[in-house]
Amino acid sequence: EVQLVQSGAEVKKPGESLKISCKGSGYSFTSYWIGWVRQMPGKGLEWMGIIYPGDSDTRYSPSFQGQVTISADKSISTAYLQWSSLKASDTAMYYCARRIMITFGDHAFDIWGQGTMVTVSS
Amino acid sequence: DIQMTQSPSSLSASVGDRVTITCRASQSISSYLNWYQQKPGKAPKLLIYAASSLQSGVPSRFSGSGSGTDFTLTISSLQPEDFATYYCQQSYSTPHTFGQGTRLEIK
């Protein structure tokens, strides 16, 4: 079964660092981009960025560039999303998702992780 | 960034109704448009890709159409399990932005 399994919920204080994970299985992890999507409480979906685990090529949304770091360890089929200094406004559900190529230049997220809830509160 | 605008933001309908949700892009995105369904407490699910192609396993009552800047998602006969929030997403250029969502509620 193709799946992405994310790490568990986190409760952190402002200023703390955090790294959450997304482990892929059932497919060739290095052959598909992995994306991260934020959903703030009661709000919509926001595309944060993507990484190609095969060579760690990474693209960020301008809204998230410099705010988070996306990385991957292909040896353990795991992608990461990390913060160096959390803010209360980072409180959200974070999803990872596998990006498939439909045709050249056309993509969609076909497999999603279950989400990791990050709560930042003093 | 390409802006995606969905209408309506919320919609009340009954089982058996035909429902249409619209998504408009701020510039032409050809047919690079996906639709997702999200139920409360769950991850989104891909329904439609490339504007009109049905993802494997998705019921045929869902259909998509459009190209350029204007797109629609149609549910031909609403079922109880279809009450959820629907998002469009453009994959024409990064960041692959989402619409703000359309919440479909039971009337």
Tab-separated table of C-alpha atoms in Angstrom:
chain	number	residue	atom	x	y	z
A	1	GLU	CA	0.000	0.000	0.000
A	2	VAL	CA	1.255	3.431	-0.942
A	3	GLN	CA	1.200	5.661	2.103
A	4	LEU	CA	2.731	8.627	3.855
A	5	VAL	CA	2.884	8.476	7.625
A	6	GLN	CA	3.556	11.662	9.546
A	7	SER	CA	4.984	12.173	12.995
A	8	GLY	CA	2.711	12.902	15.931
A	9	ALA	CA	1.227	16.084	17.288
A	10	GLU	CA	3.561	18.625	18.853
A	11	VAL	CA	3.073	21.289	21.521
A	12	LYS	CA	5.840	23.864	21.637
A	13	LYS	CA	6.594	27.282	23.092
A	14	PRO	CA	7.362	30.362	21.008
A	15	GLY	CA	11.014	30.510	20.049
A	16	GLU	CA	11.533	26.754	20.168
A	17	SER	CA	12.689	24.710	17.216
A	18	LEU	CA	10.828	21.806	15.661
A	19	LYS	CA	11.245	19.200	12.932
A	20	ILE	CA	8.300	17.075	11.815
A	21	SER	CA	8.536	14.092	9.509
A	22	CYS	CA	6.746	12.292	6.713
A	23	LYS	CA	7.732	8.710	5.885
A	24	GLY	CA	6.812	7.201	2.551
A	25	SER	CA	6.283	3.522	1.840
A	26	GLY	CA	4.932	1.277	-0.881
A	27	TYR	CA	6.529	3.201	-3.754
A	28	SER	CA	9.881	4.527	-4.974
A	29	PHE	CA	10.331	7.457	-2.576
A	30	THR	CA	13.107	9.031	-4.635
A	31	SER	CA	10.984	9.218	-7.795
A	32	TYR	CA	8.236	11.579	-6.629
A	33	TRP	CA	8.218	15.108	-5.253
A	34	ILE	CA	6.844	15.515	-1.725
A	35	GLY	CA	4.954	18.675	-0.844
A	36	TRP	CA	3.980	20.332	2.421
A	37	VAL	CA	0.631	22.042	2.940
A	38	ARG	CA	-0.439	24.195	5.890
A	39	GLN	CA	-3.970	24.432	7.230
A	40	MET	CA	-4.470	26.922	10.010
A	41	PRO	CA	-7.390	26.255	12.372
A	42	GLY	CA	-10.669	26.650	10.514
A	43	LYS	CA	-8.923	27.874	7.373
A	44	GLY	CA	-8.026	26.664	3.908
A	45	LEU	CA	-5.043	24.903	2.376
A	46	GLU	CA	-1.757	26.701	1.728
A	47	TRP	CA	0.991	25.296	-0.507
A	48	MET	CA	4.285	25.693	1.337
A	49	GLY	CA	6.865	23.986	-0.835
A	50	ILE	CA	8.075	20.770	-2.377
A	51	ILE	CA	11.189	18.608	-2.394
A	52	TYR	CA	12.480	15.940	-4.744
A	53	PRO	CA	14.056	13.325	-2.464
A	54	GLY	CA	16.168	11.939	-5.306
A	55	ASP	CA	18.443	14.986	-5.305
A	56	SER	CA	16.905	17.248	-2.588
A	57	ASP	CA	15.911	19.887	-5.138
A	58	THR	CA	13.540	22.161	-3.187
A	59	ARG	CA	11.057	24.878	-4.144
A	60	TYR	CA	9.361	27.186	-1.672
A	61	SER	CA	6.331	29.401	-1.828
A	62	PRO	CA	7.478	33.018	-1.381
A	63	SER	CA	5.130	33.167	1.617
A	64	PHE	CA	7.143	30.478	3.393
A	65	GLN	CA	10.659	31.043	2.042
A	66	GLY	CA	12.974	31.740	4.964
A	67	GLN	CA	10.297	30.757	7.483
A	68	VAL	CA	10.673	26.980	7.237
A	69	THR	CA	13.160	24.448	5.882
A	70	ILE	CA	12.153	21.425	3.844
A	71	SER	CA	14.570	18.511	3.657
A	72	ALA	CA	14.644	14.786	2.979
A	73	ASP	CA	16.666	11.711	3.854
A	74	LYS	CA	16.242	9.302	0.977
A	75	SER	CA	18.011	6.511	2.859
A	76	ILE	CA	15.030	6.262	5.192
A	77	SER	CA	12.334	7.504	2.761
A	78	THR	CA	11.507	10.466	4.962
A	79	ALA	CA	10.824	14.127	4.280
A	80	TYR	CA	10.985	16.840	6.918
A	81	LEU	CA	9.588	20.259	7.685
A	82	GLN	CA	11.419	22.293	10.267
A	83	TRP	CA	11.332	25.606	12.083
A	84	SER	CA	14.228	27.243	13.888
A	85	SER	CA	12.111	29.600	15.979
A	86	LEU	CA	8.384	28.920	16.229
A	87	LYS	CA	5.735	31.607	16.503
A	88	ALA	CA	2.189	31.356	17.762
A	89	SER	CA	1.076	31.961	14.171
A	90	ASP	CA	2.702	28.640	13.175
A	91	THR	CA	-0.110	26.832	15.001
A	92	ALA	CA	-1.692	24.698	12.299
A	93	MET	CA	-2.160	21.251	10.843
A	94	TYR	CA	0.639	20.378	8.428
A	95	TYR	CA	0.162	17.801	5.701
A	96	CYS	CA	2.712	16.159	3.479
A	97	ALA	CA	1.583	14.848	0.113
A	98	ARG	CA	3.065	12.978	-2.852
A	99	ARG	CA	3.074	14.927	-6.089
A	100	ILE	CA	2.402	12.988	-9.265
A	101	MET	CA	3.125	14.196	-12.764
A	102	ILE	CA	0.046	13.906	-14.964
A	103	THR	CA	1.683	15.261	-18.081
A	104	PHE	CA	4.831	17.322	-18.434
A	105	GLY	CA	4.273	20.388	-16.260
A	106	ASP	CA	0.949	19.206	-14.842
A	107	HIS	CA	0.884	17.846	-11.305
A	108	ALA	CA	-1.400	16.886	-8.435
A	109	PHE	CA	-1.109	15.627	-4.869
A	110	ASP	CA	-2.467	12.083	-5.009
A	111	ILE	CA	-1.410	10.597	-1.666
A	112	TRP	CA	-1.600	12.574	1.581
A	113	GLY	CA	-0.244	11.980	5.043
A	114	GLN	CA	-2.624	12.027	7.984
A	115	GLY	CA	-1.395	15.434	9.116
A	116	THR	CA	0.675	16.682	12.051
A	117	MET	CA	-0.909	19.219	14.388
A	118	VAL	CA	1.574	21.786	15.658
A	119	THR	CA	0.479	23.972	18.566
A	120	VAL	CA	2.668	26.884	19.610
A	121	SER	CA	1.653	28.485	22.876
A	122	SER	CA	3.325	30.046	25.846
B	1	ASP	CA	1.467	34.023	-7.370
B	2	ILE	CA	-1.643	32.921	-9.240
B	3	GLN	CA	-4.782	33.657	-7.217
B	4	MET	CA	-7.590	31.099	-7.190
B	5	THR	CA	-11.086	32.237	-6.278
B	6	GLN	CA	-13.907	29.803	-5.580
B	7	SER	CA	-17.596	30.529	-5.495
B	8	PRO	CA	-19.663	30.169	-3.552
B	9	SER	CA	-17.741	30.013	-0.271
B	10	SER	CA	-20.518	27.910	1.194
B	11	LEU	CA	-23.509	26.106	-0.195
B	12	SER	CA	-26.495	24.307	1.275
B	13	ALA	CA	-28.013	21.487	-0.726
B	14	SER	CA	-30.064	18.334	-0.325
B	15	VAL	CA	-29.339	14.693	-1.088
B	16	GLY	CA	-30.033	14.107	-4.754
B	17	ASP	CA	-29.372	17.701	-5.812
B	18	ARG	CA	-27.049	18.659	-8.649
B	19	VAL	CA	-24.366	21.023	-7.398
B	20	THR	CA	-21.807	23.151	-9.222
B	21	ILE	CA	-18.786	24.865	-7.687
B	22	THR	CA	-16.806	27.419	-9.644
B	23	CYS	CA	-13.095	28.213	-9.537
B	24	ARG	CA	-11.500	31.179	-11.298
B	25	ALA	CA	-7.781	31.741	-11.818
B	26	SER	CA	-6.192	35.198	-11.894
B	27	GLN	CA	-4.473	34.281	-15.172
B	28	SER	CA	-4.748	31.506	-17.709
B	29	ILE	CA	-3.649	28.132	-16.352
B	30	SER	CA	-4.575	26.014	-19.378
B	31	SER	CA	-6.087	22.819	-17.890
B	32	TYR	CA	-3.685	22.625	-14.950
B	33	LEU	CA	-6.451	22.498	-12.355
B	34	ASN	CA	-7.139	19.940	-9.636
B	35	TRP	CA	-10.058	19.460	-7.253
B	36	TYR	CA	-9.831	18.027	-3.736
B	37	GLN	CA	-12.415	17.010	-1.166
B	38	GLN	CA	-11.744	17.399	2.544
B	39	LYS	CA	-13.928	16.041	5.313
B	40	PRO	CA	-13.639	17.311	8.895
B	41	GLY	CA	-10.545	15.989	10.667
B	42	LYS	CA	-9.271	14.266	7.533
B	43	ALA	CA	-6.611	14.909	4.924
B	44	PRO	CA	-7.713	16.195	1.542
B	45	LYS	CA	-8.470	13.666	-1.192
B	46	LEU	CA	-7.782	14.146	-4.895
B	47	LEU	CA	-10.998	14.006	-6.935
B	48	ILE	CA	-10.238	15.526	-10.331
B	49	TYR	CA	-6.924	16.305	-12.040
B	50	ALA	CA	-6.118	18.118	-15.272
B	51	ALA	CA	-9.478	19.913	-15.001
B	52	SER	CA	-11.639	16.975	-16.086
B	53	SER	CA	-9.945	13.628	-15.366
B	54	LEU	CA	-11.454	11.550	-12.609
B	55	GLN	CA	-8.984	10.138	-10.085
B	56	SER	CA	-9.129	6.363	-9.737
B	57	GLY	CA	-11.808	5.226	-7.313
B	58	VAL	CA	-13.774	8.493	-7.357
B	59	PRO	CA	-17.483	8.054	-8.160
B	60	SER	CA	-18.625	9.090	-11.613
B	61	ARG	CA	-21.145	11.575	-10.171
B	62	PHE	CA	-18.159	13.919	-9.825
B	63	SER	CA	-17.059	15.724	-12.963
B	64	GLY	CA	-14.890	18.689	-13.824
B	65	SER	CA	-14.697	21.044	-16.756
B	66	GLY	CA	-13.083	24.234	-17.945
B	67	SER	CA	-9.824	25.630	-19.241
B	68	GLY	CA	-8.014	28.929	-19.238
B	69	THR	CA	-9.313	30.827	-16.210
B	70	ASP	CA	-12.748	29.352	-15.463
B	71	PHE	CA	-13.442	25.898	-14.102
B	72	THR	CA	-16.315	23.989	-12.536
B	73	LEU	CA	-16.763	20.955	-10.328
B	74	THR	CA	-20.154	19.302	-10.641
B	75	ILE	CA	-21.716	16.666	-8.446
B	76	SER	CA	-24.613	15.222	-10.422
B	77	SER	CA	-26.613	13.749	-7.537
B	78	LEU	CA	-25.453	14.558	-4.033
B	79	GLN	CA	-24.937	11.687	-1.663
B	80	PRO	CA	-24.696	11.968	2.149
B	81	GLU	CA	-20.948	11.297	2.043
B	82	ASP	CA	-20.371	14.253	-0.325
B	83	PHE	CA	-20.964	16.877	2.329
B	84	ALA	CA	-17.476	18.272	2.791
B	85	THR	CA	-15.240	21.162	1.783
B	86	TYR	CA	-13.935	21.317	-1.770
B	87	TYR	CA	-10.750	23.033	-2.932
B	88	CYS	CA	-9.410	23.807	-6.368
B	89	GLN	CA	-5.662	24.019	-6.967
B	90	GLN	CA	-3.680	25.273	-9.922
B	91	SER	CA	-0.551	23.393	-10.966
B	92	TYR	CA	0.460	25.767	-13.757
B	93	SER	CA	3.211	27.515	-11.812
B	94	THR	CA	4.695	27.327	-8.340
B	95	PRO	CA	3.481	28.011	-5.757
B	96	HIS	CA	0.622	25.718	-6.703
B	97	THR	CA	-2.012	27.778	-4.950
B	98	PHE	CA	-5.364	26.570	-3.671
B	99	GLY	CA	-8.715	28.278	-3.732
B	100	GLN	CA	-10.183	29.334	-0.399
B	101	GLY	CA	-12.563	26.379	-0.330
B	102	THR	CA	-16.294	25.780	-0.731
B	103	ARG	CA	-18.112	24.264	2.200
B	104	LEU	CA	-20.994	22.059	1.095
B	105	GLU	CA	-23.571	21.619	3.818
B	106	ILE	CA	-26.765	19.663	4.192
B	107	LYS	CA	-29.939	21.719	3.754
